[in-house]
PDB file of C-alpha atoms in Angstrom:
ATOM      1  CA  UNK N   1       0.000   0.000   0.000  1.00  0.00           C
ATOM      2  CA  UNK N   2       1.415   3.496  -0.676  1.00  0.00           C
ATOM      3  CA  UNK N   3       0.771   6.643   1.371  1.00  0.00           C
ATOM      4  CA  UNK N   4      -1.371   9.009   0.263  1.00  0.00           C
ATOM      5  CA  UNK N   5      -0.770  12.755  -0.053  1.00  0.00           C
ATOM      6  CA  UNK N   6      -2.656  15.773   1.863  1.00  0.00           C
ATOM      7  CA  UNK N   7      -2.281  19.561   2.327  1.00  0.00           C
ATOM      8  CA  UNK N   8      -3.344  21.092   5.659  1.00  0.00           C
ATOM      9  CA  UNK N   9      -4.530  24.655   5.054  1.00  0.00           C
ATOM     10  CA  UNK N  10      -4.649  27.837   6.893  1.00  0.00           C
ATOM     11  CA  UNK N  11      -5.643  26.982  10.419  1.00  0.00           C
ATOM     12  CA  UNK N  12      -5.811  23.184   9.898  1.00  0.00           C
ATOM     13  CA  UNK N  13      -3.806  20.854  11.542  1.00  0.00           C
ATOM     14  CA  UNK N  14      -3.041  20.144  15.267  1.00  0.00           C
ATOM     15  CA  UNK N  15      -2.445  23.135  17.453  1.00  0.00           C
ATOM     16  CA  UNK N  16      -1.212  23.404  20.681  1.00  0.00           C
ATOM     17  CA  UNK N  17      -0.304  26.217  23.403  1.00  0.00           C
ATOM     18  CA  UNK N  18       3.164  25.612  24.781  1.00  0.00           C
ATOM     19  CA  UNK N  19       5.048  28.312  26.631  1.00  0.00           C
ATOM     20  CA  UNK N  20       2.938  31.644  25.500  1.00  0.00           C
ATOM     21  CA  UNK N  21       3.190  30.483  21.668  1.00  0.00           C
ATOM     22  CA  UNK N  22       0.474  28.241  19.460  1.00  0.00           C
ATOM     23  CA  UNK N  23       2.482  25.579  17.961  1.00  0.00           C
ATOM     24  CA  UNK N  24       0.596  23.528  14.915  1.00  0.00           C
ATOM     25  CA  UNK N  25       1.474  20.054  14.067  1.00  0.00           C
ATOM     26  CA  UNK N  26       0.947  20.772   9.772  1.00  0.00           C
ATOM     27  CA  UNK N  27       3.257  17.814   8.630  1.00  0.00           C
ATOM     28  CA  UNK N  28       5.319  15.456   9.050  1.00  0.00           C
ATOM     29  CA  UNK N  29       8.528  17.375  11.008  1.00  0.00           C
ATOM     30  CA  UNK N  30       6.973  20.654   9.902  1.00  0.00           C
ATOM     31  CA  UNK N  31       5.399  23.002  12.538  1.00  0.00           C
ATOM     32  CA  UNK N  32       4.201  26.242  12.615  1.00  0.00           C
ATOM     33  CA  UNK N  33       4.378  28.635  15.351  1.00  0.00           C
ATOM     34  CA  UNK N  34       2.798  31.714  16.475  1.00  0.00           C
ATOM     35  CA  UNK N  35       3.794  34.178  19.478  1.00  0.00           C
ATOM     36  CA  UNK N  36       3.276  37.040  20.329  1.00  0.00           C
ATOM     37  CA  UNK N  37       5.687  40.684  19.655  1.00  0.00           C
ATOM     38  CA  UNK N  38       8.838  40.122  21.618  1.00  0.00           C
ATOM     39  CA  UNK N  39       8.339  36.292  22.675  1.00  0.00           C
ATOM     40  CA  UNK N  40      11.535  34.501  23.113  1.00  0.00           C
ATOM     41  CA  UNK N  41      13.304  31.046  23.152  1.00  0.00           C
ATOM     42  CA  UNK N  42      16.268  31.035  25.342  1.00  0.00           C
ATOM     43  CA  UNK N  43      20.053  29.949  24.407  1.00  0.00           C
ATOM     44  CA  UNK N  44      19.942  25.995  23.889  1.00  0.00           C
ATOM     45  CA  UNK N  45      21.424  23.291  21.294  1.00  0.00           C
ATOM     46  CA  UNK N  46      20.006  20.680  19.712  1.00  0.00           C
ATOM     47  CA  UNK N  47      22.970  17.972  20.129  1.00  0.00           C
ATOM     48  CA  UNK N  48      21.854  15.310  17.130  1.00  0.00           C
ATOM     49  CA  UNK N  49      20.052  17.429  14.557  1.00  0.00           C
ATOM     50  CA  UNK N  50      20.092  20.291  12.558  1.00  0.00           C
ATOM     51  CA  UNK N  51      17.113  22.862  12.531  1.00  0.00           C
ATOM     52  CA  UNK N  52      15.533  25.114   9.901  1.00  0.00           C
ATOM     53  CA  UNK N  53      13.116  27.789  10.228  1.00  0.00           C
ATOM     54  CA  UNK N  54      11.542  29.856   7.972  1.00  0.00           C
ATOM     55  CA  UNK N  55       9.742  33.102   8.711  1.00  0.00           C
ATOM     56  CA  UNK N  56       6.630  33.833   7.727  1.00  0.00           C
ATOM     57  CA  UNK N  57       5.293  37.467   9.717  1.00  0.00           C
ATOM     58  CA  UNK N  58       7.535  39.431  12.038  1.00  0.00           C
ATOM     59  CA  UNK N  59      10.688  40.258  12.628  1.00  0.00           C
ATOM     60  CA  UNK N  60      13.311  38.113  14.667  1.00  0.00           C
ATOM     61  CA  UNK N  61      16.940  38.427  15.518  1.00  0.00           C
ATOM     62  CA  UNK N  62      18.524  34.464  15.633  1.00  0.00           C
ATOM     63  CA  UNK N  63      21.581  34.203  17.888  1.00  0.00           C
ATOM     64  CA  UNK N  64      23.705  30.771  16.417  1.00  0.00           C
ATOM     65  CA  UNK N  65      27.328  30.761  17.554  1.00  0.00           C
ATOM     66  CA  UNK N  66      28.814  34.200  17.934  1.00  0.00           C
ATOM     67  CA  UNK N  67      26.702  35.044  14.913  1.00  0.00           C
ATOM     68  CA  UNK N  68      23.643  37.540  15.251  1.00  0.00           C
ATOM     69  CA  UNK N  69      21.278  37.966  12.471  1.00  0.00           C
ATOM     70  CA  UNK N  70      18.269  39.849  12.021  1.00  0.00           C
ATOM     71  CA  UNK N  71      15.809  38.423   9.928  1.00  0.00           C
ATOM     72  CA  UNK N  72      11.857  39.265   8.268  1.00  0.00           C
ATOM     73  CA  UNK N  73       9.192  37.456   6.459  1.00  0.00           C
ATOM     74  CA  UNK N  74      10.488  35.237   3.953  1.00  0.00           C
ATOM     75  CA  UNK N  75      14.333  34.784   5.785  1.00  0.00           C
ATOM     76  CA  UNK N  76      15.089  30.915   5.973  1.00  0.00           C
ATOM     77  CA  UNK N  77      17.965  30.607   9.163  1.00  0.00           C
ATOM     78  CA  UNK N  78      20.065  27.212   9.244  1.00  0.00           C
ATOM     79  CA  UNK N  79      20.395  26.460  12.531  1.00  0.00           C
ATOM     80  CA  UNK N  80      23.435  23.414  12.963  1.00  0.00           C
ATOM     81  CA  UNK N  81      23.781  20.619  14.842  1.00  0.00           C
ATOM     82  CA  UNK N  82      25.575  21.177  18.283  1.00  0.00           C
ATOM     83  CA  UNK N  83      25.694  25.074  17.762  1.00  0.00           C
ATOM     84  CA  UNK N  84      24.044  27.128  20.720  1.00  0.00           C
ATOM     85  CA  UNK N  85      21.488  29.131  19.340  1.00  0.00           C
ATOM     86  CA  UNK N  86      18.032  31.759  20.766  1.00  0.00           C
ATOM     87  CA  UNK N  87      15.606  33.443  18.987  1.00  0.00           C
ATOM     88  CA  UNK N  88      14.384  36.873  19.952  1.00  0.00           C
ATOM     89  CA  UNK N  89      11.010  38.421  18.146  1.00  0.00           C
ATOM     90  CA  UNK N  90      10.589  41.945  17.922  1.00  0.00           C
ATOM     91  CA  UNK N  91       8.475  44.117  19.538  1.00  0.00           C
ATOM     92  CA  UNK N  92       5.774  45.904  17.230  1.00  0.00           C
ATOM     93  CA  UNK N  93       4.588  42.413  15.580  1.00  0.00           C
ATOM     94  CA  UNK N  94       3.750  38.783  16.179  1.00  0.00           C
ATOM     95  CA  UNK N  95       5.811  36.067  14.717  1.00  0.00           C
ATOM     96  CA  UNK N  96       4.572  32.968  12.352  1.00  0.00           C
ATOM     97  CA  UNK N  97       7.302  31.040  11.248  1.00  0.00           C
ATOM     98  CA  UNK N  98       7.811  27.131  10.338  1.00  0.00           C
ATOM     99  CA  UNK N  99      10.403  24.962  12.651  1.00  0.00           C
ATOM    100  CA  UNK N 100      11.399  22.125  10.175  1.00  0.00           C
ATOM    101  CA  UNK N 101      13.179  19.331  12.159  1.00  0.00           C
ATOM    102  CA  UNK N 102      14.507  15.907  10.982  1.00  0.00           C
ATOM    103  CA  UNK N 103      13.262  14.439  14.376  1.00  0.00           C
ATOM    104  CA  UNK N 104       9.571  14.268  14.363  1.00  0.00           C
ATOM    105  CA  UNK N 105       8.509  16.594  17.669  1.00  0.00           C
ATOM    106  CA  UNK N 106       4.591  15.864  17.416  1.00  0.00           C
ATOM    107  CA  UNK N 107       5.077  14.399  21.304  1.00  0.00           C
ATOM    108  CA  UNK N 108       6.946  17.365  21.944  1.00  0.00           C
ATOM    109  CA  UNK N 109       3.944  19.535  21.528  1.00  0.00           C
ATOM    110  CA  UNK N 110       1.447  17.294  23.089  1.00  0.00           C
ATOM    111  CA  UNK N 111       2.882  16.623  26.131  1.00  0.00           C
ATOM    112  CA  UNK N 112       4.806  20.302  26.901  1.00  0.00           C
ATOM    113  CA  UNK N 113       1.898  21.608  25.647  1.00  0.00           C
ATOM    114  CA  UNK N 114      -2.207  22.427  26.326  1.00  0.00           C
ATOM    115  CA  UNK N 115      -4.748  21.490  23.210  1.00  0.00           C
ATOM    116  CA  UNK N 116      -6.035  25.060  21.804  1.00  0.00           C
ATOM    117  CA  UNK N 117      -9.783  24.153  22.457  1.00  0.00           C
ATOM    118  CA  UNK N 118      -8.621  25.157  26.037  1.00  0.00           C
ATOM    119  CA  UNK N 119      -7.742  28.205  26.964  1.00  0.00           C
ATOM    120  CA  UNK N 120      -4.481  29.354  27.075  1.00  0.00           C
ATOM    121  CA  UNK N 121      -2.584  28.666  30.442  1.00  0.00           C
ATOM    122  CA  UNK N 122      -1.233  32.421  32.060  1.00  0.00           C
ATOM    123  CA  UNK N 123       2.295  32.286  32.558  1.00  0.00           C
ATOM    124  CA  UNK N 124       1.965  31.953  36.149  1.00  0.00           C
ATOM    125  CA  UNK N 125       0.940  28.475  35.733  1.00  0.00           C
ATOM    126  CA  UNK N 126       3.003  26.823  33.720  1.00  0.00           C
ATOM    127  CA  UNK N 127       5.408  23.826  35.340  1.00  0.00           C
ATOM    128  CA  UNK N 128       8.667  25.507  33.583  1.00  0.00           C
ATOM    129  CA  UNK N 129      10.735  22.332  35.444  1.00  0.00           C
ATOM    130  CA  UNK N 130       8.624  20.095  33.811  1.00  0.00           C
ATOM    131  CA  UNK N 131       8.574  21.537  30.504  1.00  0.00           C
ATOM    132  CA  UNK N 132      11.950  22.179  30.518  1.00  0.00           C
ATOM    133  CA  UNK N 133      11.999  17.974  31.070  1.00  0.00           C
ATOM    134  CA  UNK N 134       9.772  17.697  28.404  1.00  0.00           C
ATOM    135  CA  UNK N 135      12.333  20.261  25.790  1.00  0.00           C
ATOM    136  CA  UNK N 136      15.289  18.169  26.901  1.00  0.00           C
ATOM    137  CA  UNK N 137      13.872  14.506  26.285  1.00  0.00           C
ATOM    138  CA  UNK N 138      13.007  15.753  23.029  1.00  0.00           C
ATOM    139  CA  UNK N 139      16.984  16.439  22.241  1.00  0.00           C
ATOM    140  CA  UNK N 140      17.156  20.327  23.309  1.00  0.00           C
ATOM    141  CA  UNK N 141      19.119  21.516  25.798  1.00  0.00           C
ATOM    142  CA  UNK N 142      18.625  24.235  27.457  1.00  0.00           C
ATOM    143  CA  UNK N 143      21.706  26.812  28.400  1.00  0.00           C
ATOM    144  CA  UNK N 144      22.821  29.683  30.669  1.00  0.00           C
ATOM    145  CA  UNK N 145      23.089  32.708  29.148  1.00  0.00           C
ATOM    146  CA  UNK N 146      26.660  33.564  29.878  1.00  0.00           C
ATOM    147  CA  UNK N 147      28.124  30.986  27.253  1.00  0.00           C
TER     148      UNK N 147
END
């Protein structure tokens, strides 16, 4: 039997919220994510993979290495293998953008994160040490800021 092909469209697919962002399963190791002006992911490596995103609304400066680089709708950033990188979204717009992973990370978002037919969890609330368990099961770790 051979697979069969489908498209997910606008707003299709499954969406989750995980730390202040909606994060939609569309593919296989394609997901797109949405956060609000100025939403962050801290300094962390993925040790076995390389990442790509590709941004689709907003502006966002990508840390990798020593490198800073600002980038806008339609940037694609190559993020290596075993190179510390952070994202940082700026303030006057929210980000879309498409993380494209070689590791499938659907379990990622349904266990780190809350189905969207529920509300969305305040900030206050969230289990960060858990979470953060969750992140680095899934191959990212997580670093201090000084490095």
């Amino acid at each position: 039997m051979s697979a069969k092909g489908y498209i997910n469209l606008p707003g299709e697919g499954e969406s989750y919220w995980a730390v202040g962002a909606k994060g939609t399963i569309k593919g296989p190791s394609v997901y797109e994510l949405e956060n609000p002006p100025g939403w962050e992911i801290p300094l962390h490596v993925h040790d076995d993979e390389d990442e790509v995103h590709y941004y689709l609304e907003g502006d966002v400066v990508v840390t990798c290495g020593d490198d800073e680089f600002k980038g806008q709708p339609g940037t694609l950033a190559f993020l290596p293998k075993g190179v510390p990188h952070a994202l940082k979204f700026g303030e006057s717009a929210r980000g879309r953008w498409l993380w494209i992973s070689p590791r499938n990370r659907d379990d990622l978002f349904r266990e780190a994160g809350v189905p969207t037919s529920q509300p969305e969890p305040r900030e206050e609330d969230l289990d960060m040490e858990r979470i953060i368990g969750i992140f680095e099961k899934n191959g990212m770790r997580f670093l201090e800021e000084d490095h």
